[in-house]
Coordinates of C-alpha atoms in Angstrom, one line a residue:
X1 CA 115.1 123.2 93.6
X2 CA 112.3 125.5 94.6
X3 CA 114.3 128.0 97.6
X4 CA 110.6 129.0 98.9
X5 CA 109.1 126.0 99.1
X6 CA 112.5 124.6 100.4
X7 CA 111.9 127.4 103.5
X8 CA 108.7 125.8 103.8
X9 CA 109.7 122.7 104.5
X10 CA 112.4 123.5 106.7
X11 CA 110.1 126.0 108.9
X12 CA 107.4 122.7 108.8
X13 CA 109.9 120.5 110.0
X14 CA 110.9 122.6 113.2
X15 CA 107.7 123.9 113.5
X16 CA 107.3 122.2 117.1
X17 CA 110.9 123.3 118.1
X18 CA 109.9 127.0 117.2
X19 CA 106.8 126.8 119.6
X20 CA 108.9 124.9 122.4
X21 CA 111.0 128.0 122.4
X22 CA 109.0 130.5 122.1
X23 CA 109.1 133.3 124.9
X24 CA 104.8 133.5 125.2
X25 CA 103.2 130.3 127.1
X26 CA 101.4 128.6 124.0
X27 CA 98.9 126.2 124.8
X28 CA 96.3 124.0 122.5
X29 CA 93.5 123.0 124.1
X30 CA 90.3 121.1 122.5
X31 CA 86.7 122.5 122.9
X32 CA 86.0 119.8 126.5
X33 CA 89.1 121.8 127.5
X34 CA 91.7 118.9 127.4
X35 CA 95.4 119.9 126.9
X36 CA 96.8 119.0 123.6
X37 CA 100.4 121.2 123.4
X38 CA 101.8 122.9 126.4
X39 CA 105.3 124.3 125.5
X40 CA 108.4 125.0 127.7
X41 CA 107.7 128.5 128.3
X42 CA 104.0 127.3 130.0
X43 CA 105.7 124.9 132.1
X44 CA 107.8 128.0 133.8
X45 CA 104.7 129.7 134.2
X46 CA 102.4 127.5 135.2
X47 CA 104.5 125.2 136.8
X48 CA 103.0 121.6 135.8
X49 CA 105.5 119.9 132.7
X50 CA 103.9 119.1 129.2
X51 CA 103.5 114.9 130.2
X52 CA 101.8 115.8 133.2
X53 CA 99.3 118.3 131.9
X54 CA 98.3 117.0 128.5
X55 CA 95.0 115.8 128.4
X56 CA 94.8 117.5 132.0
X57 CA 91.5 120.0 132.2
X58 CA 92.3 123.7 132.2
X59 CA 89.2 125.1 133.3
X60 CA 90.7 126.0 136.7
X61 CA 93.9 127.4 135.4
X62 CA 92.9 129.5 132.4
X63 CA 89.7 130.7 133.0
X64 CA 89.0 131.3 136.7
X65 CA 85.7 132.6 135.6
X66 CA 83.3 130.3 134.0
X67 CA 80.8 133.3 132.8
X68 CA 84.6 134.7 131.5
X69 CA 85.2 131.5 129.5
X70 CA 81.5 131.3 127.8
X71 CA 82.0 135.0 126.7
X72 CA 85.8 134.2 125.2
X73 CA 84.2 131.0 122.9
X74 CA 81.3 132.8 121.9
X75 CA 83.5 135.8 120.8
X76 CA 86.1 133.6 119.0
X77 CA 83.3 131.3 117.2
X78 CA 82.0 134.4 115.7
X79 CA 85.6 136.1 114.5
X80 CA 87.8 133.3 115.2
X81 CA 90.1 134.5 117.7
X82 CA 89.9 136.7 121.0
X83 CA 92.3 139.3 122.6
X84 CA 92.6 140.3 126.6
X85 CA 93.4 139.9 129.8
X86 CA 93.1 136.8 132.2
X87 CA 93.5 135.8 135.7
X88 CA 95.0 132.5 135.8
X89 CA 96.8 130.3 138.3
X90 CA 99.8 128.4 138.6
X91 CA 100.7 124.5 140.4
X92 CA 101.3 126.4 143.6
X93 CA 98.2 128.5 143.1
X94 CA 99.4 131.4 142.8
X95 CA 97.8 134.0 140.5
X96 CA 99.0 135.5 137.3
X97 CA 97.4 138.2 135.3
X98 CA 97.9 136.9 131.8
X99 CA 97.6 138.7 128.3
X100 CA 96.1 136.2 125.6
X101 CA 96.1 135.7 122.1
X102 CA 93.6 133.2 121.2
X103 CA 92.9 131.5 117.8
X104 CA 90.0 128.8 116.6
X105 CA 91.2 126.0 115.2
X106 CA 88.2 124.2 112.9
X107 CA 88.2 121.0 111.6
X108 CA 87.7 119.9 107.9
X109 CA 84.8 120.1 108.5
X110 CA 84.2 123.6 109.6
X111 CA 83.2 122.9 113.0
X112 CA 85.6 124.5 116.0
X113 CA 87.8 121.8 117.0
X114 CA 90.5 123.5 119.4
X115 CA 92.1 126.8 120.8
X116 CA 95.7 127.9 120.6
X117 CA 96.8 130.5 123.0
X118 CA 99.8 132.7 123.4
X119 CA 100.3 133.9 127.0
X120 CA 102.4 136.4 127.9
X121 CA 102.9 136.8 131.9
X122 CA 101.8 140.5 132.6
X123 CA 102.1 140.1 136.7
X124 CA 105.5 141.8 137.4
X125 CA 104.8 143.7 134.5
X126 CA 101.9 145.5 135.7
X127 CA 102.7 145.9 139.9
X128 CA 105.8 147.8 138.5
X129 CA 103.5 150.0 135.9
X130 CA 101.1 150.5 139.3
X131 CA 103.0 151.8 141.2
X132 CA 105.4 154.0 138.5
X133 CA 101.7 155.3 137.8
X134 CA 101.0 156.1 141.6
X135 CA 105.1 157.7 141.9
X136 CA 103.7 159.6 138.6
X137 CA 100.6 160.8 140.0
X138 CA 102.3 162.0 143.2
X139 CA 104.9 164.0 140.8
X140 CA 102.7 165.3 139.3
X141 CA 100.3 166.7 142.0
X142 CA 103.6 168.1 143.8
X143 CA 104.6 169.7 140.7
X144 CA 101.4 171.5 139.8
X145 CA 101.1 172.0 143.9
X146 CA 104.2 173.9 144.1
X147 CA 103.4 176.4 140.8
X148 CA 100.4 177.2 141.5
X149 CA 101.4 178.4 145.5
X150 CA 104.3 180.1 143.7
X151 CA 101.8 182.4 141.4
X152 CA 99.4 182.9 144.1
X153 CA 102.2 184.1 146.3
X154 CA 102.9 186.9 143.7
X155 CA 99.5 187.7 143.5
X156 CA 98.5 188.3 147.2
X157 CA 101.9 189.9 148.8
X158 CA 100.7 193.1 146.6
X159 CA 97.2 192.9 148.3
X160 CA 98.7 192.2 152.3
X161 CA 101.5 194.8 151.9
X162 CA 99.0 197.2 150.2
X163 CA 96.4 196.3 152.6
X164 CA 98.4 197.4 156.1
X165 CA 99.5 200.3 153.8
X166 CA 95.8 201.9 153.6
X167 CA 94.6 200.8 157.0
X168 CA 97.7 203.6 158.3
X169 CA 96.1 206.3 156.0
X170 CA 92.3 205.6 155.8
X171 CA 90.1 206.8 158.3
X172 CA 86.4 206.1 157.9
X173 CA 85.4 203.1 159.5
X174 CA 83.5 201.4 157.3
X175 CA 86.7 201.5 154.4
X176 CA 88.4 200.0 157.4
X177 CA 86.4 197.4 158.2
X178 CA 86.2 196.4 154.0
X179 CA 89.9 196.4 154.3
X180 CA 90.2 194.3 156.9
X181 CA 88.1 191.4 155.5
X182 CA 90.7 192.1 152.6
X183 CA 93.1 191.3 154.7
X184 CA 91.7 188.3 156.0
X185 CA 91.0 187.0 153.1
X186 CA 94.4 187.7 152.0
X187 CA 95.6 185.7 155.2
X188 CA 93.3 182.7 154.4
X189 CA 94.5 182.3 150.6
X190 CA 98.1 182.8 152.5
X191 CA 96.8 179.8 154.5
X192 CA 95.7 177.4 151.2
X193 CA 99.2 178.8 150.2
X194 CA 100.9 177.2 153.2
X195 CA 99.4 174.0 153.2
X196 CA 100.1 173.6 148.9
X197 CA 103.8 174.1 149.8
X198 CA 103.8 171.7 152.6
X199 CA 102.2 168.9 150.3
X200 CA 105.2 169.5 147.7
X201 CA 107.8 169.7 150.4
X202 CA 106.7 168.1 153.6
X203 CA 106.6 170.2 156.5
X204 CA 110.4 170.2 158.1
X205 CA 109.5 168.4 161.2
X206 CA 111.2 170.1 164.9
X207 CA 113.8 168.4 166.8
X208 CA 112.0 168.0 170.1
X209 CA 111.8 165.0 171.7
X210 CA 108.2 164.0 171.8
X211 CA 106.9 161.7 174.9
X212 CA 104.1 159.9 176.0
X213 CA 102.9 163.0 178.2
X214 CA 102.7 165.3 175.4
X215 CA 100.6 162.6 173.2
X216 CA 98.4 162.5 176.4
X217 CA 97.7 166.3 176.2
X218 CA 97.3 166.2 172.6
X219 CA 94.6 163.9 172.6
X220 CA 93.0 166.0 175.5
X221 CA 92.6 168.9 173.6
X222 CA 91.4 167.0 170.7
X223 CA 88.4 165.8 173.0
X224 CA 87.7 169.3 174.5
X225 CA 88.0 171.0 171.2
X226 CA 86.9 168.9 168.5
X227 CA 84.8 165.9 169.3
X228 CA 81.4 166.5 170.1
X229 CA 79.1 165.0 173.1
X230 CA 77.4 162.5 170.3
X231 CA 80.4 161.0 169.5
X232 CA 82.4 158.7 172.3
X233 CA 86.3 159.4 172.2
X234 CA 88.3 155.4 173.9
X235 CA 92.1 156.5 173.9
X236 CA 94.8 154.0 174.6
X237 CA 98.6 155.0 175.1
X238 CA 101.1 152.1 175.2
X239 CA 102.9 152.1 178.5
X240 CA 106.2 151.2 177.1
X241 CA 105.5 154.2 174.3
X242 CA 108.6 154.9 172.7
X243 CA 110.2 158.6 172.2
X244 CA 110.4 160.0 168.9
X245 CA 111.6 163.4 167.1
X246 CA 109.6 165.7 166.3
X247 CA 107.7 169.1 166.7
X248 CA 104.6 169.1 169.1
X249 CA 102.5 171.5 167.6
X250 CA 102.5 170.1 164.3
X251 CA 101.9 166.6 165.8
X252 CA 99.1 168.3 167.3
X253 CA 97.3 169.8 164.0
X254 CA 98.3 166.0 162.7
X255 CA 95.9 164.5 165.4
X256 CA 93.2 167.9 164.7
X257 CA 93.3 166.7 161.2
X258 CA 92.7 163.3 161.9
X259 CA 89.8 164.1 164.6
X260 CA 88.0 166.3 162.8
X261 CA 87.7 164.2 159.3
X262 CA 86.3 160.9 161.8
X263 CA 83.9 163.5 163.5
X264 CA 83.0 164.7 159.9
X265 CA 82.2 161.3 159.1
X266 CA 80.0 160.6 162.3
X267 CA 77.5 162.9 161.6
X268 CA 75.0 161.4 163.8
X269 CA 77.6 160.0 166.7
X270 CA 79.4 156.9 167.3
X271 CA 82.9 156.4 168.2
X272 CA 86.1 157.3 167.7
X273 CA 89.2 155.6 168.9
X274 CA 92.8 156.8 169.0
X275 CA 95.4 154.7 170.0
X276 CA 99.5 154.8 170.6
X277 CA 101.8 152.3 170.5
X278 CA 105.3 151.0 169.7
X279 CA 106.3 149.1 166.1
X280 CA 108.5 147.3 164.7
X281 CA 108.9 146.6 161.3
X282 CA 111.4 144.6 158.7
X283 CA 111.6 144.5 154.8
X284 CA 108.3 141.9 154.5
X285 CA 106.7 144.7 156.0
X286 CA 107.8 147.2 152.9
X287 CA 105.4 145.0 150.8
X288 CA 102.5 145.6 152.8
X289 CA 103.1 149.6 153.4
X290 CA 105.3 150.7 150.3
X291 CA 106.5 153.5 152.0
X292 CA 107.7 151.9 155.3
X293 CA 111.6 151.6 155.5
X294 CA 112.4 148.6 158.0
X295 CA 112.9 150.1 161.5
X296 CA 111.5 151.3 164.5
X297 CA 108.3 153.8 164.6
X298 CA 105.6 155.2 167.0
X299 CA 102.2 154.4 165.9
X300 CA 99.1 156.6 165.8
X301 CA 95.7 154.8 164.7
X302 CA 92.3 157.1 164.5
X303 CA 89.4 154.3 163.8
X304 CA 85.8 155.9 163.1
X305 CA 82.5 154.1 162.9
X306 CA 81.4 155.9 160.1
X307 CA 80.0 155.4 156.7
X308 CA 83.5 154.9 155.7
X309 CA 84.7 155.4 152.2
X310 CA 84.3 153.8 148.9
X311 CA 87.4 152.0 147.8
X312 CA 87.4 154.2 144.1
X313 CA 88.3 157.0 145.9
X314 CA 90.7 156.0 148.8
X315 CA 94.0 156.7 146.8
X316 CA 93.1 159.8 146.3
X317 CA 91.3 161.3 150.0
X318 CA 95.0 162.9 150.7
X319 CA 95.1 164.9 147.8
X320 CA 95.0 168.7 148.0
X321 CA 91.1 170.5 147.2
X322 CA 90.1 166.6 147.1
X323 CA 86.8 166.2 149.1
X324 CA 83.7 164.5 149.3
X325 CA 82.0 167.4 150.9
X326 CA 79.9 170.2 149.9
X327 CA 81.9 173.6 148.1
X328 CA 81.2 175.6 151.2
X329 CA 81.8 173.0 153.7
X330 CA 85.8 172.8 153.2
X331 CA 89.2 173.3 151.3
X332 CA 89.6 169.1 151.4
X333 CA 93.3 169.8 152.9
X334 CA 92.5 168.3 156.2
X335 CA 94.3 164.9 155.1
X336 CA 96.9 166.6 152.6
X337 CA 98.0 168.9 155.5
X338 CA 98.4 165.7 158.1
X339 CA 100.2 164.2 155.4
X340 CA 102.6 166.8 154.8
X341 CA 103.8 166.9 158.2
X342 CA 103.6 163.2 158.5
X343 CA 105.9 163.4 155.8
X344 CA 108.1 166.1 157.3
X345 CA 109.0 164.0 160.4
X346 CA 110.4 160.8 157.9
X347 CA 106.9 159.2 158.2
X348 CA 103.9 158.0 156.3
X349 CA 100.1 157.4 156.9
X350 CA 97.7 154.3 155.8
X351 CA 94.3 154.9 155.2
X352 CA 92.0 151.8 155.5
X353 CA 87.9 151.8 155.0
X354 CA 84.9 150.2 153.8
X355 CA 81.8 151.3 153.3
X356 CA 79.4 151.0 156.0
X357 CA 82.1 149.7 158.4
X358 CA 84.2 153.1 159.6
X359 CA 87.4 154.4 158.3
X360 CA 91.1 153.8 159.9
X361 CA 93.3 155.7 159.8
X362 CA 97.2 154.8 160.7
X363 CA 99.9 157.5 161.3
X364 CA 103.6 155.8 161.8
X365 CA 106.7 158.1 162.8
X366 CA 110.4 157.0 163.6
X367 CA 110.9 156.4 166.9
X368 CA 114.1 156.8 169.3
X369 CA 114.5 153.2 169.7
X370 CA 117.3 151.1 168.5
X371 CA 116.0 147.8 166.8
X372 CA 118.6 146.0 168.4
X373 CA 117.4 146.8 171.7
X374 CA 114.2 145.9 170.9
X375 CA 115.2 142.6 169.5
X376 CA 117.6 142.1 172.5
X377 CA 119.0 138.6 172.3
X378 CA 116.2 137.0 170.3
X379 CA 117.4 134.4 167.6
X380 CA 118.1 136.4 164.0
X381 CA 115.4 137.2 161.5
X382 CA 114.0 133.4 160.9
X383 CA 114.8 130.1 161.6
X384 CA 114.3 128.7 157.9
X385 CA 112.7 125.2 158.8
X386 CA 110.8 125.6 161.5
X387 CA 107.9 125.2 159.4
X388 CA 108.8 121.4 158.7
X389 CA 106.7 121.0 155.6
X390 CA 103.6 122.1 157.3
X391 CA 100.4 123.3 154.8
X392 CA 99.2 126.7 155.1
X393 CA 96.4 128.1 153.0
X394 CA 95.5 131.8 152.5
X395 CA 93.0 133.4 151.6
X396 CA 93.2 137.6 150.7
X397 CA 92.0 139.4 148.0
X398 CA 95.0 141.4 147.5
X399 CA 97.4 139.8 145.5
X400 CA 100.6 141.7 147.3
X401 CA 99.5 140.8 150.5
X402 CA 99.1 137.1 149.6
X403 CA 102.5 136.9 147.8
X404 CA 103.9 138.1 151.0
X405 CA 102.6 135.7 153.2
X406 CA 103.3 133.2 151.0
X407 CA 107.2 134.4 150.6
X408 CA 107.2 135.0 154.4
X409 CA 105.9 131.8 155.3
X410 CA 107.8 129.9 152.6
X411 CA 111.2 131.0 153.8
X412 CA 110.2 129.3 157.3
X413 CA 109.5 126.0 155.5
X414 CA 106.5 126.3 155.3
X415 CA 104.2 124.7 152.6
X416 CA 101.7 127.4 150.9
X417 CA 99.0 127.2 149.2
X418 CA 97.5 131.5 148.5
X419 CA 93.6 132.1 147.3
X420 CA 91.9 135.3 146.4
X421 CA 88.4 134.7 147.8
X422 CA 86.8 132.5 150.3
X423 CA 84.8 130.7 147.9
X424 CA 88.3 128.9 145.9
X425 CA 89.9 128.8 149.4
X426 CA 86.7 126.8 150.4
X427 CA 87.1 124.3 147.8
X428 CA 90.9 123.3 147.9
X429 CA 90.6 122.8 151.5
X430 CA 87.4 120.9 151.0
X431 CA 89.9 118.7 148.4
X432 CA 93.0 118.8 150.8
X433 CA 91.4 118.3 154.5
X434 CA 93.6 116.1 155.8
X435 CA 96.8 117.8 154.6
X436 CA 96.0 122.0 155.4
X437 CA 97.2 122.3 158.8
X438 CA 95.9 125.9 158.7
X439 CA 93.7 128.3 157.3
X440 CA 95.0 132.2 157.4
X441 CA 92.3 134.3 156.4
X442 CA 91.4 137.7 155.5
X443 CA 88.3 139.4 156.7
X444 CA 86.9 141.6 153.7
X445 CA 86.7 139.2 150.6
X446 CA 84.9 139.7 147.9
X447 CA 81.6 136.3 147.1
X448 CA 82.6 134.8 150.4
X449 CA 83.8 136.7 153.6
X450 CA 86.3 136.1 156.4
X451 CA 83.1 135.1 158.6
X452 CA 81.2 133.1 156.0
X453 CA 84.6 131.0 155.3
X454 CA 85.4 129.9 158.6
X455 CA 81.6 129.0 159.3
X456 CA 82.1 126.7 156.4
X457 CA 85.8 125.3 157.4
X458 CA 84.2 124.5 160.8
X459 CA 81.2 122.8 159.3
X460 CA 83.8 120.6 157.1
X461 CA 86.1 120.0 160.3
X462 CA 85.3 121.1 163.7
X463 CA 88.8 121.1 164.6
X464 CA 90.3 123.8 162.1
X465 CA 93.0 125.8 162.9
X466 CA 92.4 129.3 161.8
X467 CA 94.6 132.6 162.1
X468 CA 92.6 135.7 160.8
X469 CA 93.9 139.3 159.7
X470 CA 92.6 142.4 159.6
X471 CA 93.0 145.3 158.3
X472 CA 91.4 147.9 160.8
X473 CA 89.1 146.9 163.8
X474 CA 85.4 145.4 162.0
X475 CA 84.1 144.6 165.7
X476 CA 80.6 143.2 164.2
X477 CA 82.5 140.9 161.6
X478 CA 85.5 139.9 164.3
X479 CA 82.9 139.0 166.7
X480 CA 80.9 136.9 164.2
X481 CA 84.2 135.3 163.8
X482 CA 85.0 134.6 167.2
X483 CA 81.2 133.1 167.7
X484 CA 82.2 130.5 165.5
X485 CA 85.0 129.6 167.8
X486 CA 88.1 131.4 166.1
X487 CA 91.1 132.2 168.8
X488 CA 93.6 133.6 166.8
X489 CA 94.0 137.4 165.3
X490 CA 96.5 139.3 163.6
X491 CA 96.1 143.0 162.5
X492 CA 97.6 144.1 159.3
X493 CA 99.8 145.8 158.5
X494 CA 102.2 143.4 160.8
X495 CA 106.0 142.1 160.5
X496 CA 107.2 138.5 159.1
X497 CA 108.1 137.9 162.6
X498 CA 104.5 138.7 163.7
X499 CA 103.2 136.1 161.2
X500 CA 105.7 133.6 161.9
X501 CA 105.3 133.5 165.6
X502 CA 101.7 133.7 165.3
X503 CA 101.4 130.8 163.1
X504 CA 104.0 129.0 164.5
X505 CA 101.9 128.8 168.0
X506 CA 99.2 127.9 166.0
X507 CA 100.8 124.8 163.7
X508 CA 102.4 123.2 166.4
X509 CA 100.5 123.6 169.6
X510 CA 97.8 120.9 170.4
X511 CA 94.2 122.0 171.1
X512 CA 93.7 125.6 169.6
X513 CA 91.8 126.6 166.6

């Protein structure tokens, strides 16, 4: 007997069992789309089991895009197969980002008769490779902060002590007037030096306890120094504002910072609004603001009407010498510096923005307030079916945010169905009217908008429930929104407990929208 062709056979006769266990999702599907061969590993990903997707079209679930799907045939009928990366969703609709390996299948006759596709799910892959890049980048830009304030240090305590030195000895006034712009100078590279260090370190915050009367004075001098007449300042202090730890001062340069990048951006007026209040936050919240630990905080929130700034650039506006601004018009450590004491006083800043629609930005700080107290003798963190089944469907672009509100909501008993864009929430609703009990939306969506969608959900059913979020105030999209007869608004970032209660009111109260 023939030991190769012996393996042969044996490998042909558990070729099927081989794919079934395979760790990649493999899928054959013909050239109309139809599912042939959907193995175990693409029923844990996807969801659906082999007898109830075969012959099943995939267009939906494999290739979101159809301009996406033209360009992957047309490749693979020229070379025969096709490498890259997919959106795709699952039964729940959730989305996956998917790494394929495609192959053309012919016939006999030469003529493409199917595709076979190896998926490997790259979602959990990838978050953790984002943000182990963004810990990275921070590292690094601390690292490279820190020696480069360390050599400059060296070079300039020469210059001041030598500086003080000769004004003590030289006499002729105009020496002494070149020494002194040596010396300040000197002082201003001491300055950069400062505010390096502080971005490596974070500036030790005081141990003061800060109140709502000192806010109130550091917004005044904000408006008397800073802002000018062509730009109108509306402040807003809770009345409850909680305590917090702190140094005043600092807090002060913090809120200086802050005022002078939204007067930057205003160049011909508008209006700048600073506002104080209390939060609370818990562990959903962690998902929405990485660097939030579950507790309670003070909240600071500077929104601009501005130009506001383009999304490429946003993670990186905090960085040291980063700036958008002319050589001789700034240092770019405006942000870094509020940062760094941010970040001294156990805290951590969100910036939000689009173009043309202002910038927000959000400054949270730990607060003197016990979480218990705040709670007082409200029922623990959820009651888990208080949902009853009910359908929710979300639409946000951002895929953390919607796996979020979908966990959040879920853990209520809640039915979910998440989106990325208003035009695919448009058409499952369209196809599920009578079951979504309500629509939570985002505002900013990329083909189809927050204010677009719900103009279409109330043309399909006047009597829509809708629940909107957003991530900084948009007053000309929130009122378009509210002219079409929306009630209900949430503002991110916001607590499972926020979303819950909010949407609760919603589901099960009569008559609101």
């Amino acid at each position: 007997m023939d030991l190769a062709s012996t393996s042969l056979e044996f490998l042909a006769d558990d070729f099927d069992e081989i794919l079934r266990l395979a760790p990649d999702a493999v899928i054959v599907h013909d050239m109309t789309n139809r599912v042939l061969y959907w193995n175990a590993s693409a029923e844990k990903v996807y969801g659906w089991t082999a007898e109830e997707i075969k012959g099943y079209p995939i267009d939906r679930i494999c290739y979101l895009d159809a301009k996406e799907r033209e360009l992957v045939i047309s490749k693979m009928r020229d070379s025969g197969t096709w490498e890259g990366e997919l959106r795709q969703i699952d039964r729940n609709g959730d989305e996956h980002l998917v790494r394929c390996r495609q192959r053309l299948i012919r016939n006999q006759s030469g003529e493409p008769a199917a595709v076979i596709s190896f998926n490997t799910d790259m979602t959990e892959f990838r978050k953790l490779q984002d943000a182990e890049k963004r810990a990275h980048h921070i590292r690094s830009s601390s690292l490279l902060a820190g020696g480069i304030a360390h050599d400059l240090n060296n070079a300039l305590a020469p210059i001041m002590l030598s500086s003080a030195m000769l004004k003590r000895i030289v006499q002729e006034p105009k020496a002494l007037g070149m020494i002194s712009m040596i010396e300040k100078c000197a002082g201003r590279g001491a300055e950069l030096i400062s505010h390096l260090l502080a971005f490596e370190r974070g500036k030790r915050a005081g141990n003061e306890i800060i109140r709502t009367t000192q806010i109130e004075r550091a917004i005044r001098r904000v408006s008397e120094d800073i802002i000018p007449e062509s730009i109108e300042l509306r402040s807003e202090i809770q009345t409850d504002f909680w305590d917090f730890r702190g140094d005043t001062a600092e807090i002060g340069k913090v809120f200086r910072y802050l005022a002078e990048n939204a007067c930057e951006a205003m160049p011909e007026g508008g209006v700048l609004s600073i506002s104080a209040g209390n939060r609370l936050f818990d562990e959903n919240y962690e998902n929405l603001a990485p660097e939030a630990k579950a507790g309670t905080y003070v909240a600071f929130v500077f929104v601009d009407t501005g130009g506001g700034i383009d999304r490429g650039i946003l993670d990186r506006v905090a960085e040291p010498f980063f700036t958008t601004k002319e050589p001789s018009q700034g240092s770019g450590f405006g942000l870094s510096s509020a940062q760094a004491i941010i970040k001294g006083h156990g805290g951590f800043m969100i910036i939000e923005s689009e173009i043309d629609e202002g910038t927000s930005v959000s400054v949270f700080i730990p607060a003197e307030m016990s979480p218990s107290k705040v709670k007082g003798s409200a029922p623990p963190f959820a009651i888990r079916k208080e949902g009853n089944g009910k359908l929710i469907l979300v639409a946000d672009d951002e895929l953390f945010i919607r796996e979020t509100i979908k966990r959040t909501l879920e853990d209520r008993g809640y039915d979910v169905i998440i989106t990325q864009d208003g035009t695919e929430a448009l058409a499952i609703y369209a196809s599920r009217i009578d079951e979504i009990d309500l629509v939570v939306t985002n505002v900013e969506m990329p083909f189809m908008d927050g204010p677009s969608l719900c103009r279409a959900l109330f043309k399909l059913k006047p009597e829509v429930k809708i629940l909107v979020s957003s991530g900084h105030k948009q007053p000309q999209k929130v009122a378009e929104i509210r002219d079409c007869g929306v009630e209900h608004f949430l503002a991110k970032p916001y607590t499972a407990d926020n979303l819950a209660d909010h949407v609760h009111e919603i589901v099960f109260e009569t008559g609101k929208s």
